[in-house]
């Protein structure tokens, strides 16, 4: 992910690092896996190959191989992280369904809704409450649910939730736990920043202020990234990808989060 965002850097050392990182990722990732998910499985490999192919078109041939491996597996889960919804975001179309009572983007209804705007799922989400949850992030709470409602056409309801979020979000209260929980995309400031930015780009009032607040929060804590792992959702690579995107990097990778 970071390699594709840094490929256009004017720094020779950065470009050299990109050239060495991509073959290493290809040799490690392009293989059959038990997991089929977008985050941690073969659908994620397929998505990554699509990004890398923009830099090196012959890589697209490997996508056919990965699609073949995916065709030999069954999607037992419905969610964005490990199931059918995530596969659709990766470009591997699957029948999408929802089961359970999780409202969130990662493992629940919001993640299904960004792939399949089902009116009955919108109505179901609107009967649930997210305002009083302490955790407000990409994975669950107002941010992810509001974005899912927006993409499904329930824009008035989405704007109402965003306004509540912008008025009530408190980094000291809502960003808590381990460093990864406070900073990362899944639970933390990076994910809130990306969703706030998505709404700001759509012209939703107040969203830009929340985005800028989260950006400042992350920049003040850059030294803490060394304590994180290298994963996208909980790690330093995700935080850095989010910050690079705020600085104008290619936004195509955001699709793996249900964003744009």
GROMACS .gro file of C-alpha atoms in nm:
model
  260
    1UNK     CA    1   0.000   0.000   0.000
    2UNK     CA    2   0.265   0.250   0.103
    3UNK     CA    3   0.477   0.156  -0.198
    4UNK     CA    4   0.203   0.259  -0.440
    5UNK     CA    5   0.149   0.588  -0.254
    6UNK     CA    6   0.521   0.668  -0.251
    7UNK     CA    7   0.597   0.565  -0.608
    8UNK     CA    8   0.569   0.921  -0.735
    9UNK     CA    9   0.806   1.065  -0.475
   10UNK     CA   10   1.079   1.301  -0.593
   11UNK     CA   11   1.318   1.140  -0.344
   12UNK     CA   12   1.547   0.886  -0.514
   13UNK     CA   13   1.593   0.686  -0.195
   14UNK     CA   14   1.216   0.654  -0.155
   15UNK     CA   15   1.173   0.538  -0.515
   16UNK     CA   16   1.452   0.284  -0.466
   17UNK     CA   17   1.279   0.151  -0.155
   18UNK     CA   18   0.957   0.116  -0.353
   19UNK     CA   19   1.134  -0.079  -0.629
   20UNK     CA   20   1.276  -0.324  -0.374
   21UNK     CA   21   0.960  -0.354  -0.164
   22UNK     CA   22   0.721  -0.451  -0.443
   23UNK     CA   23   0.901  -0.775  -0.550
   24UNK     CA   24   0.930  -0.880  -0.186
   25UNK     CA   25   0.557  -0.830  -0.134
   26UNK     CA   26   0.473  -1.019  -0.453
   27UNK     CA   27   0.688  -1.319  -0.356
   28UNK     CA   28   0.530  -1.336  -0.011
   29UNK     CA   29   0.167  -1.254  -0.091
   30UNK     CA   30   0.090  -1.423  -0.423
   31UNK     CA   31   0.018  -1.772  -0.296
   32UNK     CA   32  -0.287  -1.979  -0.203
   33UNK     CA   33  -0.411  -1.901   0.148
   34UNK     CA   34  -0.679  -2.042   0.372
   35UNK     CA   35  -0.814  -1.694   0.440
   36UNK     CA   36  -1.015  -1.535   0.160
   37UNK     CA   37  -1.070  -1.195   0.321
   38UNK     CA   38  -0.988  -0.846   0.202
   39UNK     CA   39  -0.784  -0.781   0.515
   40UNK     CA   40  -0.547  -1.070   0.571
   41UNK     CA   41  -0.649  -1.300   0.287
   42UNK     CA   42  -0.649  -1.359  -0.087
   43UNK     CA   43  -0.904  -1.087  -0.166
   44UNK     CA   44  -0.656  -0.845  -0.012
   45UNK     CA   45  -0.383  -0.983  -0.238
   46UNK     CA   46  -0.610  -0.931  -0.538
   47UNK     CA   47  -0.675  -0.572  -0.433
   48UNK     CA   48  -0.305  -0.508  -0.381
   49UNK     CA   49  -0.222  -0.648  -0.723
   50UNK     CA   50  -0.465  -0.401  -0.876
   51UNK     CA   51  -0.279  -0.114  -0.711
   52UNK     CA   52   0.065  -0.245  -0.807
   53UNK     CA   53  -0.048  -0.304  -1.166
   54UNK     CA   54  -0.083   0.073  -1.206
   55UNK     CA   55   0.294   0.092  -1.155
   56UNK     CA   56   0.384  -0.229  -1.339
   57UNK     CA   57   0.105  -0.350  -1.574
   58UNK     CA   58   0.241  -0.708  -1.623
   59UNK     CA   59   0.152  -0.773  -1.258
   60UNK     CA   60  -0.213  -0.781  -1.365
   61UNK     CA   61  -0.154  -1.135  -1.498
   62UNK     CA   62  -0.102  -1.251  -1.141
   63UNK     CA   63  -0.451  -1.127  -1.056
   64UNK     CA   64  -0.598  -1.397  -1.278
   65UNK     CA   65  -0.411  -1.660  -1.077
   66UNK     CA   66  -0.538  -1.521  -0.747
   67UNK     CA   67  -0.894  -1.501  -0.882
   68UNK     CA   68  -0.865  -1.868  -0.972
   69UNK     CA   69  -0.760  -1.956  -0.619
   70UNK     CA   70  -1.048  -1.753  -0.479
   71UNK     CA   71  -1.284  -1.944  -0.706
   72UNK     CA   72  -1.184  -2.264  -0.526
   73UNK     CA   73  -1.287  -2.124  -0.187
   74UNK     CA   74  -1.620  -2.053  -0.020
   75UNK     CA   75  -1.702  -1.727   0.152
   76UNK     CA   76  -1.842  -1.832   0.488
   77UNK     CA   77  -1.859  -1.477   0.625
   78UNK     CA   78  -2.046  -1.173   0.494
   79UNK     CA   79  -1.838  -0.888   0.635
   80UNK     CA   80  -1.591  -0.637   0.493
   81UNK     CA   81  -1.286  -0.769   0.679
   82UNK     CA   82  -1.298  -1.138   0.600
   83UNK     CA   83  -1.609  -1.202   0.394
   84UNK     CA   84  -1.808  -1.143   0.079
   85UNK     CA   85  -1.848  -0.765   0.119
   86UNK     CA   86  -1.472  -0.721   0.128
   87UNK     CA   87  -1.426  -0.945  -0.176
   88UNK     CA   88  -1.660  -0.718  -0.372
   89UNK     CA   89  -1.452  -0.415  -0.277
   90UNK     CA   90  -1.146  -0.603  -0.406
   91UNK     CA   91  -1.317  -0.652  -0.742
   92UNK     CA   92  -1.414  -1.016  -0.688
   93UNK     CA   93  -1.792  -1.008  -0.709
   94UNK     CA   94  -1.987  -1.221  -0.463
   95UNK     CA   95  -2.344  -1.249  -0.344
   96UNK     CA   96  -2.372  -1.019  -0.042
   97UNK     CA   97  -2.582  -1.079   0.266
   98UNK     CA   98  -2.609  -0.964   0.626
   99UNK     CA   99  -2.666  -1.165   0.939
  100UNK     CA  100  -2.655  -1.068   1.306
  101UNK     CA  101  -2.681  -0.741   1.494
  102UNK     CA  102  -2.341  -0.574   1.440
  103UNK     CA  103  -2.393  -0.228   1.292
  104UNK     CA  104  -2.030  -0.146   1.212
  105UNK     CA  105  -1.816  -0.109   0.903
  106UNK     CA  106  -1.568  -0.385   0.981
  107UNK     CA  107  -1.792  -0.677   1.074
  108UNK     CA  108  -2.146  -0.552   1.037
  109UNK     CA  109  -2.424  -0.389   0.843
  110UNK     CA  110  -2.237  -0.073   0.744
  111UNK     CA  111  -1.972  -0.276   0.562
  112UNK     CA  112  -2.241  -0.457   0.365
  113UNK     CA  113  -2.423  -0.133   0.288
  114UNK     CA  114  -2.124   0.031   0.117
  115UNK     CA  115  -2.123  -0.262  -0.127
  116UNK     CA  116  -2.497  -0.323  -0.159
  117UNK     CA  117  -2.727  -0.025  -0.082
  118UNK     CA  118  -3.024  -0.224   0.045
  119UNK     CA  119  -3.322  -0.010   0.161
  120UNK     CA  120  -3.418  -0.260   0.429
  121UNK     CA  121  -3.066  -0.247   0.572
  122UNK     CA  122  -3.080   0.133   0.580
  123UNK     CA  123  -3.407   0.115   0.772
  124UNK     CA  124  -3.262  -0.140   1.014
  125UNK     CA  125  -2.956   0.077   1.082
  126UNK     CA  126  -3.175   0.379   1.148
  127UNK     CA  127  -3.347   0.190   1.430
  128UNK     CA  128  -3.014   0.143   1.608
  129UNK     CA  129  -2.825   0.387   1.831
  130UNK     CA  130  -2.456   0.469   1.789
  131UNK     CA  131  -2.438   0.807   1.961
  132UNK     CA  132  -2.366   0.684   2.314
  133UNK     CA  133  -2.090   0.441   2.220
  134UNK     CA  134  -1.754   0.538   2.364
  135UNK     CA  135  -1.566   0.395   2.066
  136UNK     CA  136  -1.634   0.615   1.766
  137UNK     CA  137  -1.423   0.500   1.474
  138UNK     CA  138  -1.408   0.354   1.127
  139UNK     CA  139  -1.490   0.006   1.253
  140UNK     CA  140  -1.802   0.093   1.450
  141UNK     CA  141  -1.987   0.389   1.591
  142UNK     CA  142  -2.108   0.698   1.408
  143UNK     CA  143  -1.823   0.750   1.156
  144UNK     CA  144  -1.850   0.424   0.961
  145UNK     CA  145  -2.229   0.399   0.990
  146UNK     CA  146  -2.278   0.759   0.873
  147UNK     CA  147  -2.059   0.700   0.568
  148UNK     CA  148  -2.245   0.380   0.481
  149UNK     CA  149  -2.578   0.563   0.504
  150UNK     CA  150  -2.441   0.842   0.283
  151UNK     CA  151  -2.329   0.599   0.012
  152UNK     CA  152  -2.666   0.423   0.026
  153UNK     CA  153  -2.851   0.749  -0.040
  154UNK     CA  154  -2.975   0.821   0.315
  155UNK     CA  155  -2.793   1.153   0.311
  156UNK     CA  156  -3.009   1.355   0.548
  157UNK     CA  157  -2.969   1.088   0.815
  158UNK     CA  158  -2.595   1.067   0.748
  159UNK     CA  159  -2.551   1.445   0.782
  160UNK     CA  160  -2.745   1.443   1.108
  161UNK     CA  161  -2.508   1.182   1.249
  162UNK     CA  162  -2.199   1.366   1.124
  163UNK     CA  163  -2.315   1.684   1.295
  164UNK     CA  164  -2.361   1.495   1.621
  165UNK     CA  165  -2.015   1.343   1.581
  166UNK     CA  166  -1.848   1.677   1.509
  167UNK     CA  167  -2.018   1.838   1.809
  168UNK     CA  168  -1.948   1.561   2.058
  169UNK     CA  169  -1.622   1.392   1.953
  170UNK     CA  170  -1.362   1.418   2.229
  171UNK     CA  171  -1.019   1.266   2.155
  172UNK     CA  172  -0.953   1.216   2.524
  173UNK     CA  173  -1.273   1.016   2.567
  174UNK     CA  174  -1.326   0.852   2.229
  175UNK     CA  175  -0.966   0.759   2.145
  176UNK     CA  176  -0.855   0.520   2.417
  177UNK     CA  177  -0.673   0.193   2.479
  178UNK     CA  178  -0.345   0.081   2.327
  179UNK     CA  179  -0.145   0.304   2.095
  180UNK     CA  180  -0.283   0.111   1.797
  181UNK     CA  181  -0.638   0.170   1.920
  182UNK     CA  182  -0.581   0.543   1.956
  183UNK     CA  183  -0.392   0.605   1.632
  184UNK     CA  184  -0.486   0.333   1.384
  185UNK     CA  185  -0.741   0.323   1.106
  186UNK     CA  186  -0.965   0.061   1.261
  187UNK     CA  187  -1.033   0.209   1.605
  188UNK     CA  188  -0.848   0.535   1.610
  189UNK     CA  189  -0.773   0.881   1.480
  190UNK     CA  190  -0.658   0.776   1.132
  191UNK     CA  191  -0.991   0.615   1.052
  192UNK     CA  192  -1.193   0.907   1.189
  193UNK     CA  193  -0.975   1.145   0.988
  194UNK     CA  194  -1.034   0.955   0.663
  195UNK     CA  195  -1.411   0.943   0.709
  196UNK     CA  196  -1.428   1.309   0.812
  197UNK     CA  197  -1.224   1.393   0.503
  198UNK     CA  198  -1.462   1.192   0.284
  199UNK     CA  199  -1.755   1.393   0.419
  200UNK     CA  200  -1.564   1.721   0.387
  201UNK     CA  201  -1.499   1.643   0.021
  202UNK     CA  202  -1.874   1.598  -0.019
  203UNK     CA  203  -1.931   1.943   0.130
  204UNK     CA  204  -2.075   1.836   0.466
  205UNK     CA  205  -2.036   2.124   0.712
  206UNK     CA  206  -1.813   2.065   1.013
  207UNK     CA  207  -1.643   1.755   0.876
  208UNK     CA  208  -1.332   1.946   0.773
  209UNK     CA  209  -1.279   2.067   1.128
  210UNK     CA  210  -1.291   1.712   1.265
  211UNK     CA  211  -1.053   1.596   0.992
  212UNK     CA  212  -0.805   1.870   1.082
  213UNK     CA  213  -0.834   1.788   1.453
  214UNK     CA  214  -0.749   1.423   1.385
  215UNK     CA  215  -0.464   1.521   1.153
  216UNK     CA  216  -0.308   1.737   1.425
  217UNK     CA  217  -0.361   1.457   1.679
  218UNK     CA  218  -0.168   1.213   1.459
  219UNK     CA  219   0.112   1.451   1.364
  220UNK     CA  220   0.174   1.525   1.732
  221UNK     CA  221   0.219   1.152   1.792
  222UNK     CA  222   0.432   1.045   1.497
  223UNK     CA  223   0.703   0.918   1.731
  224UNK     CA  224   0.452   0.670   1.873
  225UNK     CA  225   0.422   0.492   1.537
  226UNK     CA  226   0.740   0.295   1.605
  227UNK     CA  227   0.544   0.102   1.869
  228UNK     CA  228   0.294  -0.022   1.609
  229UNK     CA  229   0.313  -0.317   1.372
  230UNK     CA  230   0.317  -0.282   0.994
  231UNK     CA  231  -0.046  -0.374   0.923
  232UNK     CA  232  -0.295  -0.147   0.752
  233UNK     CA  233  -0.586  -0.141   0.996
  234UNK     CA  234  -0.400  -0.130   1.327
  235UNK     CA  235  -0.045  -0.045   1.229
  236UNK     CA  236   0.191   0.230   1.126
  237UNK     CA  237   0.148   0.167   0.753
  238UNK     CA  238  -0.220   0.254   0.777
  239UNK     CA  239  -0.155   0.575   0.970
  240UNK     CA  240   0.113   0.681   0.724
  241UNK     CA  241  -0.107   0.594   0.426
  242UNK     CA  242  -0.385   0.808   0.574
  243UNK     CA  243  -0.150   1.102   0.629
  244UNK     CA  244  -0.006   1.072   0.278
  245UNK     CA  245  -0.359   1.074   0.141
  246UNK     CA  246  -0.432   1.397   0.325
  247UNK     CA  247  -0.122   1.537   0.155
  248UNK     CA  248  -0.259   1.453  -0.190
  249UNK     CA  249  -0.154   1.093  -0.256
  250UNK     CA  250  -0.363   0.865  -0.478
  251UNK     CA  251  -0.695   0.782  -0.313
  252UNK     CA  252  -0.767   0.455  -0.492
  253UNK     CA  253  -0.650   0.245  -0.196
  254UNK     CA  254  -0.935   0.385   0.016
  255UNK     CA  255  -1.173   0.144  -0.155
  256UNK     CA  256  -1.048  -0.134   0.072
  257UNK     CA  257  -1.201   0.065   0.360
  258UNK     CA  258  -1.530   0.127   0.179
  259UNK     CA  259  -1.425   0.490   0.124
  260UNK     CA  260  -1.333   0.698  -0.178
   0.00000   0.00000   0.00000
